[in-house]
Amino acid sequence: MNNNIFVSSEVGTLRRLIIHSPDSGLGKVVPSKAQDWLFEDIVHLETMRRDEYDFYVKILLYFLDNEKVKGKLSEIDADKSRDFHKPSNKKYFNSDKVIEFEKLLSDILEMSVVRTQLIAAVCAVEECSYQFQNEMAKMPNIDLARVLITGILPNNKMLFPPIPNLIFTRDIGIVVNDHLLLNKPAKYARTRESLLAKYVFFNHPMFEDLQGKIIEITEDENHFLLPEEEQEGRLNTLEGGDVMMVAPNHLLIGVSERTSVEAARQAIELLFEKNAVQKVTIVKIPQKRDYMHIDTVFTQIKRNVWVLLGSLGRIQEEAEKQSIWEELGQQPSYEALTIKQFINKDGVVKVKNFANLEDLLSSITKDDLNCYEPIKFVYSGNNEFPYGAREQWTDSCNLLVVKEGIAIGYDRNDKTAEAFREAGFQTIRAAELLEKFEKNELSPETLTDTIIMLPSAELSRARGGSHCMSMPILREF
């Protein structure tokens, strides 16, 4: 097993991950471009950073690299400049366990050949002038890294669009055991983000052991022969929010608004060819903005505990109940969900169907994880109308597990928090938890069955939760 890069579950103890703190590009999103840049609203950047995301970073550090923060929080919080959180500053936390993407990018810019190639590639994508390409080549690496991410020059001039979705590092790639499945984004707004990630994964020394194990989704030759107006609808697209490593032998891939069935099929072929996993399940969810990725409608908290949107839990049963009225002409109100499991055994692939999402999740718990404790489903909004849909929209189902049974969620999802408490979990606000850690009243090592409630008024506007804001690269399971 690679000591640096290995993920075989969603709930194993998290040891290393990649994040990206909200950058100045988010503060440049304007209403007329918000949806083009995949935001539902404009955000207040300083509130998002100082009062919300910084708590996320401090909690991650406490669990993964606590010497960076233990006993230092008062000093860190008192510094209004936030130097602790800035990769360009000497006071930056600089953890090799909670890893900032901007730092990785800055590192590879030290390589002259990579630097030249990357500047040229970005300038080609963004159609920069040749003159400015030469100017970029003269920038210090840390400034250049920031420009490549934010599109903003040191003099605050905007050169090209920001990539505000880079905060959701889950989408740039997924570690599948000792392999890496790269994303291929569905929206043009994420093209530069994907390009930067590709250069990092192929060139940074941290990922040296992955060479030969990085899987890329490509277009087939027929795509380029189609008329231009037909090409967009046939793109092979895959984003990390639609990929979950739920067991050492089992990967889930969502087919959604952002991930195409063609990309899912190609991923299965490549994963089976490399013997990365033996089982892949395709979960096709309704293609609409409400859901976006499968991790917006369910995530795993423990081997036997899942949080999900109740209306998608037992769709087949609901369809059967309404079928008699459908035959009489009433339009059905349920949504479509298709689940097909592909099992590779000695080169022969068999297909198994699941009628309901809950049946699939139960099978993962029992058949893949060999856990026979009673299975618990915690429902968005406590399955009460209209809170299930309201809180799913603000990421009630999108939680990051830092240790089995310990997960980070958003504080605004009150009814979902109530459902967790009814399921035997405690809920605690991020600031209170950090205070108790500092006073040694609680410890990350001994904490059990807890949902950490992250401040989220601005973060939730970006349409992604703590699961989206993380790319785990090492879990112990």
PDB file of N, CA and C in Angstrom, residues 90-173:
ATOM      1  N   LYS A  90       4.682  33.591   5.550  1.00  0.00           N
ATOM      2  CA  LYS A  90       5.570  32.782   6.383  1.00  0.00           C
ATOM      3  C   LYS A  90       4.832  32.117   7.539  1.00  0.00           C
ATOM      4  N   LYS A  91       3.706  32.693   7.958  1.00  0.00           N
ATOM      5  CA  LYS A  91       2.935  32.135   9.067  1.00  0.00           C
ATOM      6  C   LYS A  91       1.950  31.043   8.607  1.00  0.00           C
ATOM      7  N   TYR A  92       1.935  30.748   7.325  1.00  0.00           N
ATOM      8  CA  TYR A  92       1.010  29.751   6.763  1.00  0.00           C
ATOM      9  C   TYR A  92       1.166  28.401   7.462  1.00  0.00           C
ATOM     10  N   PHE A  93       0.059  27.700   7.695  1.00  0.00           N
ATOM     11  CA  PHE A  93       0.113  26.450   8.458  1.00  0.00           C
ATOM     12  C   PHE A  93       0.897  25.342   7.749  1.00  0.00           C
ATOM     13  N   ASN A  94       0.928  25.349   6.446  1.00  0.00           N
ATOM     14  CA  ASN A  94       1.802  24.486   5.633  1.00  0.00           C
ATOM     15  C   ASN A  94       1.824  23.027   6.101  1.00  0.00           C
ATOM     16  N   SER A  95       0.663  22.439   6.152  1.00  0.00           N
ATOM     17  CA  SER A  95       0.549  21.040   6.572  1.00  0.00           C
ATOM     18  C   SER A  95       0.750  20.110   5.380  1.00  0.00           C
ATOM     19  N   ASP A  96       1.363  18.953   5.633  1.00  0.00           N
ATOM     20  CA  ASP A  96       1.455  17.933   4.589  1.00  0.00           C
ATOM     21  C   ASP A  96       0.329  16.915   4.724  1.00  0.00           C
ATOM     22  N   LYS A  97      -0.648  17.240   5.566  1.00  0.00           N
ATOM     23  CA  LYS A  97      -1.818  16.376   5.741  1.00  0.00           C
ATOM     24  C   LYS A  97      -3.107  17.085   5.316  1.00  0.00           C
ATOM     25  N   VAL A  98      -3.224  18.347   5.643  1.00  0.00           N
ATOM     26  CA  VAL A  98      -4.307  19.198   5.124  1.00  0.00           C
ATOM     27  C   VAL A  98      -3.634  20.091   4.092  1.00  0.00           C
ATOM     28  N   ILE A  99      -3.758  19.698   2.833  1.00  0.00           N
ATOM     29  CA  ILE A  99      -2.891  20.236   1.776  1.00  0.00           C
ATOM     30  C   ILE A  99      -3.672  21.207   0.896  1.00  0.00           C
ATOM     31  N   GLU A 100      -3.161  22.413   0.782  1.00  0.00           N
ATOM     32  CA  GLU A 100      -3.786  23.446  -0.030  1.00  0.00           C
ATOM     33  C   GLU A 100      -3.397  23.271  -1.498  1.00  0.00           C
ATOM     34  N   PHE A 101      -4.398  23.243  -2.381  1.00  0.00           N
ATOM     35  CA  PHE A 101      -4.144  23.056  -3.812  1.00  0.00           C
ATOM     36  C   PHE A 101      -3.227  24.140  -4.363  1.00  0.00           C
ATOM     37  N   GLU A 102      -3.412  25.366  -3.912  1.00  0.00           N
ATOM     38  CA  GLU A 102      -2.571  26.458  -4.402  1.00  0.00           C
ATOM     39  C   GLU A 102      -1.095  26.196  -4.101  1.00  0.00           C
ATOM     40  N   LYS A 103      -0.815  25.575  -2.960  1.00  0.00           N
ATOM     41  CA  LYS A 103       0.567  25.240  -2.597  1.00  0.00           C
ATOM     42  C   LYS A 103       1.130  24.178  -3.554  1.00  0.00           C
ATOM     43  N   LEU A 104       0.320  23.169  -3.881  1.00  0.00           N
ATOM     44  CA  LEU A 104       0.758  22.144  -4.832  1.00  0.00           C
ATOM     45  C   LEU A 104       1.065  22.763  -6.193  1.00  0.00           C
ATOM     46  N   LEU A 105       0.204  23.675  -6.612  1.00  0.00           N
ATOM     47  CA  LEU A 105       0.407  24.338  -7.904  1.00  0.00           C
ATOM     48  C   LEU A 105       1.683  25.171  -7.888  1.00  0.00           C
ATOM     49  N   SER A 106       1.889  25.903  -6.796  1.00  0.00           N
ATOM     50  CA  SER A 106       3.108  26.700  -6.675  1.00  0.00           C
ATOM     51  C   SER A 106       4.359  25.816  -6.720  1.00  0.00           C
ATOM     52  N   ASP A 107       4.282  24.646  -6.102  1.00  0.00           N
ATOM     53  CA  ASP A 107       5.416  23.713  -6.096  1.00  0.00           C
ATOM     54  C   ASP A 107       5.813  23.283  -7.505  1.00  0.00           C
ATOM     55  N   ILE A 108       4.816  22.909  -8.332  1.00  0.00           N
ATOM     56  CA  ILE A 108       5.177  22.407  -9.671  1.00  0.00           C
ATOM     57  C   ILE A 108       5.653  23.524 -10.585  1.00  0.00           C
ATOM     58  N   LEU A 109       5.323  24.771 -10.246  1.00  0.00           N
ATOM     59  CA  LEU A 109       5.808  25.895 -11.050  1.00  0.00           C
ATOM     60  C   LEU A 109       7.302  26.116 -10.866  1.00  0.00           C
ATOM     61  N   GLU A 110       7.889  25.437  -9.876  1.00  0.00           N
ATOM     62  CA  GLU A 110       9.351  25.472  -9.707  1.00  0.00           C
ATOM     63  C   GLU A 110      10.053  24.709 -10.830  1.00  0.00           C
ATOM     64  N   MET A 111       9.310  23.838 -11.510  1.00  0.00           N
ATOM     65  CA  MET A 111       9.891  23.044 -12.601  1.00  0.00           C
ATOM     66  C   MET A 111       9.755  23.844 -13.893  1.00  0.00           C
ATOM     67  N   SER A 112      10.854  24.259 -14.473  1.00  0.00           N
ATOM     68  CA  SER A 112      10.822  25.207 -15.586  1.00  0.00           C
ATOM     69  C   SER A 112      10.043  24.686 -16.791  1.00  0.00           C
ATOM     70  N   VAL A 113      10.206  23.411 -17.112  1.00  0.00           N
ATOM     71  CA  VAL A 113       9.490  22.854 -18.262  1.00  0.00           C
ATOM     72  C   VAL A 113       7.988  22.834 -17.996  1.00  0.00           C
ATOM     73  N   VAL A 114       7.599  22.388 -16.806  1.00  0.00           N
ATOM     74  CA  VAL A 114       6.178  22.344 -16.439  1.00  0.00           C
ATOM     75  C   VAL A 114       5.602  23.752 -16.427  1.00  0.00           C
ATOM     76  N   ARG A 115       6.348  24.682 -15.874  1.00  0.00           N
ATOM     77  CA  ARG A 115       5.905  26.079 -15.808  1.00  0.00           C
ATOM     78  C   ARG A 115       5.609  26.623 -17.210  1.00  0.00           C
ATOM     79  N   THR A 116       6.534  26.410 -18.142  1.00  0.00           N
ATOM     80  CA  THR A 116       6.353  26.890 -19.511  1.00  0.00           C
ATOM     81  C   THR A 116       5.139  26.235 -20.172  1.00  0.00           C
ATOM     82  N   GLN A 117       5.025  24.927 -19.992  1.00  0.00           N
ATOM     83  CA  GLN A 117       3.905  24.200 -20.593  1.00  0.00           C
ATOM     84  C   GLN A 117       2.566  24.688 -20.030  1.00  0.00           C
ATOM     85  N   LEU A 118       2.522  24.871 -18.713  1.00  0.00           N
ATOM     86  CA  LEU A 118       1.257  25.229 -18.067  1.00  0.00           C
ATOM     87  C   LEU A 118       0.824  26.642 -18.439  1.00  0.00           C
ATOM     88  N   ILE A 119       1.774  27.565 -18.469  1.00  0.00           N
ATOM     89  CA  ILE A 119       1.425  28.929 -18.895  1.00  0.00           C
ATOM     90  C   ILE A 119       0.860  28.909 -20.315  1.00  0.00           C
ATOM     91  N   ALA A 120       1.516  28.160 -21.197  1.00  0.00           N
ATOM     92  CA  ALA A 120       1.048  28.081 -22.588  1.00  0.00           C
ATOM     93  C   ALA A 120      -0.327  27.446 -22.678  1.00  0.00           C
ATOM     94  N   ALA A 121      -0.545  26.380 -21.891  1.00  0.00           N
ATOM     95  CA  ALA A 121      -1.831  25.680 -21.929  1.00  0.00           C
ATOM     96  C   ALA A 121      -2.961  26.580 -21.434  1.00  0.00           C
ATOM     97  N   VAL A 122      -2.739  27.281 -20.325  1.00  0.00           N
ATOM     98  CA  VAL A 122      -3.768  28.170 -19.778  1.00  0.00           C
ATOM     99  C   VAL A 122      -4.030  29.329 -20.732  1.00  0.00           C
ATOM    100  N   CYS A 123      -2.965  29.897 -21.282  1.00  0.00           N
ATOM    101  CA  CYS A 123      -3.157  31.008 -22.221  1.00  0.00           C
ATOM    102  C   CYS A 123      -3.909  30.571 -23.474  1.00  0.00           C
ATOM    103  N   ALA A 124      -3.710  29.330 -23.894  1.00  0.00           N
ATOM    104  CA  ALA A 124      -4.462  28.815 -25.044  1.00  0.00           C
ATOM    105  C   ALA A 124      -5.943  28.679 -24.703  1.00  0.00           C
ATOM    106  N   VAL A 125      -6.224  28.118 -23.520  1.00  0.00           N
ATOM    107  CA  VAL A 125      -7.620  27.935 -23.103  1.00  0.00           C
ATOM    108  C   VAL A 125      -8.317  29.279 -22.926  1.00  0.00           C
ATOM    109  N   GLU A 126      -7.614  30.236 -22.321  1.00  0.00           N
ATOM    110  CA  GLU A 126      -8.223  31.533 -22.003  1.00  0.00           C
ATOM    111  C   GLU A 126      -7.997  32.583 -23.084  1.00  0.00           C
ATOM    112  N   GLU A 127      -7.297  32.208 -24.160  1.00  0.00           N
ATOM    113  CA  GLU A 127      -7.058  33.092 -25.300  1.00  0.00           C
ATOM    114  C   GLU A 127      -6.361  34.390 -24.883  1.00  0.00           C
ATOM    115  N   CYS A 128      -5.287  34.254 -24.078  1.00  0.00           N
ATOM    116  CA  CYS A 128      -4.488  35.411 -23.673  1.00  0.00           C
ATOM    117  C   CYS A 128      -3.645  35.907 -24.852  1.00  0.00           C
ATOM    118  N   SER A 129      -3.261  37.134 -24.763  1.00  0.00           N
ATOM    119  CA  SER A 129      -2.360  37.664 -25.784  1.00  0.00           C
ATOM    120  C   SER A 129      -0.966  37.063 -25.609  1.00  0.00           C
ATOM    121  N   TYR A 130      -0.207  37.053 -26.693  1.00  0.00           N
ATOM    122  CA  TYR A 130       1.168  36.528 -26.630  1.00  0.00           C
ATOM    123  C   TYR A 130       2.012  37.398 -25.703  1.00  0.00           C
ATOM    124  N   GLN A 131       1.752  38.695 -25.728  1.00  0.00           N
ATOM    125  CA  GLN A 131       2.483  39.615 -24.874  1.00  0.00           C
ATOM    126  C   GLN A 131       2.259  39.278 -23.401  1.00  0.00           C
ATOM    127  N   PHE A 132       1.011  39.018 -23.047  1.00  0.00           N
ATOM    128  CA  PHE A 132       0.763  38.726 -21.635  1.00  0.00           C
ATOM    129  C   PHE A 132       1.316  37.360 -21.244  1.00  0.00           C
ATOM    130  N   GLN A 133       1.323  36.422 -22.186  1.00  0.00           N
ATOM    131  CA  GLN A 133       1.932  35.120 -21.892  1.00  0.00           C
ATOM    132  C   GLN A 133       3.388  35.313 -21.479  1.00  0.00           C
ATOM    133  N   ASN A 134       4.094  36.211 -22.144  1.00  0.00           N
ATOM    134  CA  ASN A 134       5.480  36.492 -21.791  1.00  0.00           C
ATOM    135  C   ASN A 134       5.576  37.165 -20.423  1.00  0.00           C
ATOM    136  N   GLU A 135       4.620  38.021 -20.097  1.00  0.00           N
ATOM    137  CA  GLU A 135       4.612  38.683 -18.794  1.00  0.00           C
ATOM    138  C   GLU A 135       4.377  37.673 -17.671  1.00  0.00           C
ATOM    139  N   MET A 136       3.490  36.716 -17.918  1.00  0.00           N
ATOM    140  CA  MET A 136       3.234  35.691 -16.911  1.00  0.00           C
ATOM    141  C   MET A 136       4.489  34.881 -16.621  1.00  0.00           C
ATOM    142  N   ALA A 137       5.290  34.654 -17.643  1.00  0.00           N
ATOM    143  CA  ALA A 137       6.499  33.857 -17.488  1.00  0.00           C
ATOM    144  C   ALA A 137       7.506  34.511 -16.550  1.00  0.00           C
ATOM    145  N   LYS A 138       7.369  35.821 -16.318  1.00  0.00           N
ATOM    146  CA  LYS A 138       8.306  36.545 -15.458  1.00  0.00           C
ATOM    147  C   LYS A 138       7.820  36.638 -14.006  1.00  0.00           C
ATOM    148  N   MET A 139       6.620  36.187 -13.721  1.00  0.00           N
ATOM    149  CA  MET A 139       6.061  36.331 -12.373  1.00  0.00           C
ATOM    150  C   MET A 139       6.714  35.362 -11.384  1.00  0.00           C
ATOM    151  N   PRO A 140       6.841  35.762 -10.114  1.00  0.00           N
ATOM    152  CA  PRO A 140       7.236  34.803  -9.076  1.00  0.00           C
ATOM    153  C   PRO A 140       6.218  33.666  -9.004  1.00  0.00           C
ATOM    154  N   ASN A 141       6.667  32.506  -8.613  1.00  0.00           N
ATOM    155  CA  ASN A 141       5.794  31.329  -8.650  1.00  0.00           C
ATOM    156  C   ASN A 141       4.522  31.484  -7.825  1.00  0.00           C
ATOM    157  N   ILE A 142       4.629  32.040  -6.620  1.00  0.00           N
ATOM    158  CA  ILE A 142       3.449  32.145  -5.761  1.00  0.00           C
ATOM    159  C   ILE A 142       2.431  33.115  -6.361  1.00  0.00           C
ATOM    160  N   ASP A 143       2.933  34.199  -7.008  1.00  0.00           N
ATOM    161  CA  ASP A 143       2.026  35.138  -7.682  1.00  0.00           C
ATOM    162  C   ASP A 143       1.388  34.473  -8.898  1.00  0.00           C
ATOM    163  N   LEU A 144       2.198  33.727  -9.650  1.00  0.00           N
ATOM    164  CA  LEU A 144       1.690  33.051 -10.843  1.00  0.00           C
ATOM    165  C   LEU A 144       0.632  32.021 -10.475  1.00  0.00           C
ATOM    166  N   ALA A 145       0.853  31.264  -9.403  1.00  0.00           N
ATOM    167  CA  ALA A 145      -0.137  30.276  -8.964  1.00  0.00           C
ATOM    168  C   ALA A 145      -1.463  30.956  -8.662  1.00  0.00           C
ATOM    169  N   ARG A 146      -1.386  32.110  -7.996  1.00  0.00           N
ATOM    170  CA  ARG A 146      -2.610  32.828  -7.641  1.00  0.00           C
ATOM    171  C   ARG A 146      -3.323  33.355  -8.878  1.00  0.00           C
ATOM    172  N   VAL A 147      -2.547  33.849  -9.850  1.00  0.00           N
ATOM    173  CA  VAL A 147      -3.150  34.351 -11.090  1.00  0.00           C
ATOM    174  C   VAL A 147      -3.815  33.210 -11.858  1.00  0.00           C
ATOM    175  N   LEU A 148      -3.156  32.060 -11.945  1.00  0.00           N
ATOM    176  CA  LEU A 148      -3.721  30.925 -12.677  1.00  0.00           C
ATOM    177  C   LEU A 148      -5.034  30.457 -12.065  1.00  0.00           C
ATOM    178  N   ILE A 149      -5.180  30.610 -10.741  1.00  0.00           N
ATOM    179  CA  ILE A 149      -6.414  30.181 -10.064  1.00  0.00           C
ATOM    180  C   ILE A 149      -7.481  31.269 -10.112  1.00  0.00           C
ATOM    181  N   THR A 150      -7.093  32.497  -9.756  1.00  0.00           N
ATOM    182  CA  THR A 150      -8.100  33.553  -9.605  1.00  0.00           C
ATOM    183  C   THR A 150      -8.363  34.325 -10.884  1.00  0.00           C
ATOM    184  N   GLY A 151      -7.364  34.363 -11.785  1.00  0.00           N
ATOM    185  CA  GLY A 151      -7.488  35.205 -12.975  1.00  0.00           C
ATOM    186  C   GLY A 151      -7.199  36.660 -12.696  1.00  0.00           C
ATOM    187  N   ILE A 152      -6.721  36.964 -11.462  1.00  0.00           N
ATOM    188  CA  ILE A 152      -6.532  38.348 -11.036  1.00  0.00           C
ATOM    189  C   ILE A 152      -5.043  38.644 -10.883  1.00  0.00           C
ATOM    190  N   LEU A 153      -4.598  39.730 -11.500  1.00  0.00           N
ATOM    191  CA  LEU A 153      -3.203  40.135 -11.429  1.00  0.00           C
ATOM    192  C   LEU A 153      -2.886  40.769 -10.073  1.00  0.00           C
ATOM    193  N   PRO A 154      -1.601  40.857  -9.700  1.00  0.00           N
ATOM    194  CA  PRO A 154      -1.237  41.500  -8.439  1.00  0.00           C
ATOM    195  C   PRO A 154      -1.762  42.926  -8.314  1.00  0.00           C
ATOM    196  N   ASN A 155      -1.967  43.633  -9.450  1.00  0.00           N
ATOM    197  CA  ASN A 155      -2.512  44.998  -9.397  1.00  0.00           C
ATOM    198  C   ASN A 155      -4.043  45.013  -9.357  1.00  0.00           C
ATOM    199  N   ASN A 156      -4.639  43.827  -9.152  1.00  0.00           N
ATOM    200  CA  ASN A 156      -6.095  43.649  -9.011  1.00  0.00           C
ATOM    201  C   ASN A 156      -6.854  43.730 -10.334  1.00  0.00           C
ATOM    202  N   LYS A 157      -6.138  43.796 -11.444  1.00  0.00           N
ATOM    203  CA  LYS A 157      -6.803  43.746 -12.745  1.00  0.00           C
ATOM    204  C   LYS A 157      -7.216  42.305 -13.031  1.00  0.00           C
ATOM    205  N   MET A 158      -8.406  42.139 -13.628  1.00  0.00           N
ATOM    206  CA  MET A 158      -8.921  40.804 -13.918  1.00  0.00           C
ATOM    207  C   MET A 158      -8.507  40.412 -15.337  1.00  0.00           C
ATOM    208  N   LEU A 159      -7.707  39.370 -15.436  1.00  0.00           N
ATOM    209  CA  LEU A 159      -7.172  38.936 -16.732  1.00  0.00           C
ATOM    210  C   LEU A 159      -8.114  37.970 -17.439  1.00  0.00           C
ATOM    211  N   PHE A 160      -8.585  36.961 -16.695  1.00  0.00           N
ATOM    212  CA  PHE A 160      -9.556  36.016 -17.242  1.00  0.00           C
ATOM    213  C   PHE A 160     -10.469  35.551 -16.109  1.00  0.00           C
ATOM    214  N   PRO A 161     -11.521  34.793 -16.412  1.00  0.00           N
ATOM    215  CA  PRO A 161     -12.522  34.480 -15.395  1.00  0.00           C
ATOM    216  C   PRO A 161     -11.932  33.708 -14.211  1.00  0.00           C
ATOM    217  N   PRO A 162     -12.515  33.877 -13.034  1.00  0.00           N
ATOM    218  CA  PRO A 162     -12.112  33.060 -11.884  1.00  0.00           C
ATOM    219  C   PRO A 162     -12.580  31.622 -12.066  1.00  0.00           C
ATOM    220  N   ILE A 163     -12.076  30.747 -11.232  1.00  0.00           N
ATOM    221  CA  ILE A 163     -12.599  29.372 -11.203  1.00  0.00           C
ATOM    222  C   ILE A 163     -13.096  29.115  -9.778  1.00  0.00           C
ATOM    223  N   PRO A 164     -14.231  29.746  -9.429  1.00  0.00           N
ATOM    224  CA  PRO A 164     -14.705  29.707  -8.043  1.00  0.00           C
ATOM    225  C   PRO A 164     -15.040  28.320  -7.545  1.00  0.00           C
ATOM    226  N   ASN A 165     -15.278  27.375  -8.457  1.00  0.00           N
ATOM    227  CA  ASN A 165     -15.644  26.024  -8.025  1.00  0.00           C
ATOM    228  C   ASN A 165     -14.456  25.193  -7.555  1.00  0.00           C
ATOM    229  N   LEU A 166     -13.239  25.737  -7.648  1.00  0.00           N
ATOM    230  CA  LEU A 166     -12.080  24.998  -7.158  1.00  0.00           C
ATOM    231  C   LEU A 166     -12.154  24.770  -5.649  1.00  0.00           C
ATOM    232  N   ILE A 167     -12.964  25.545  -4.959  1.00  0.00           N
ATOM    233  CA  ILE A 167     -13.198  25.285  -3.535  1.00  0.00           C
ATOM    234  C   ILE A 167     -13.711  23.858  -3.322  1.00  0.00           C
ATOM    235  N   PHE A 168     -14.370  23.301  -4.351  1.00  0.00           N
ATOM    236  CA  PHE A 168     -14.906  21.943  -4.282  1.00  0.00           C
ATOM    237  C   PHE A 168     -13.884  20.973  -4.875  1.00  0.00           C
ATOM    238  N   THR A 169     -12.826  20.713  -4.129  1.00  0.00           N
ATOM    239  CA  THR A 169     -11.723  19.897  -4.634  1.00  0.00           C
ATOM    240  C   THR A 169     -12.129  18.447  -4.884  1.00  0.00           C
ATOM    241  N   ARG A 170     -13.237  18.005  -4.311  1.00  0.00           N
ATOM    242  CA  ARG A 170     -13.724  16.636  -4.570  1.00  0.00           C
ATOM    243  C   ARG A 170     -13.860  16.387  -6.068  1.00  0.00           C
ATOM    244  N   ASP A 171     -14.200  17.436  -6.801  1.00  0.00           N
ATOM    245  CA  ASP A 171     -14.539  17.250  -8.214  1.00  0.00           C
ATOM    246  C   ASP A 171     -13.338  17.118  -9.139  1.00  0.00           C
ATOM    247  N   ILE A 172     -12.120  17.397  -8.646  1.00  0.00           N
ATOM    248  CA  ILE A 172     -10.978  17.342  -9.574  1.00  0.00           C
ATOM    249  C   ILE A 172     -10.431  15.934  -9.741  1.00  0.00           C
ATOM    250  N   GLY A 173     -10.745  15.033  -8.814  1.00  0.00           N
ATOM    251  CA  GLY A 173     -10.272  13.665  -8.951  1.00  0.00           C
ATOM    252  C   GLY A 173     -10.633  12.832  -7.737  1.00  0.00           C
TER     253      GLY A 173
END
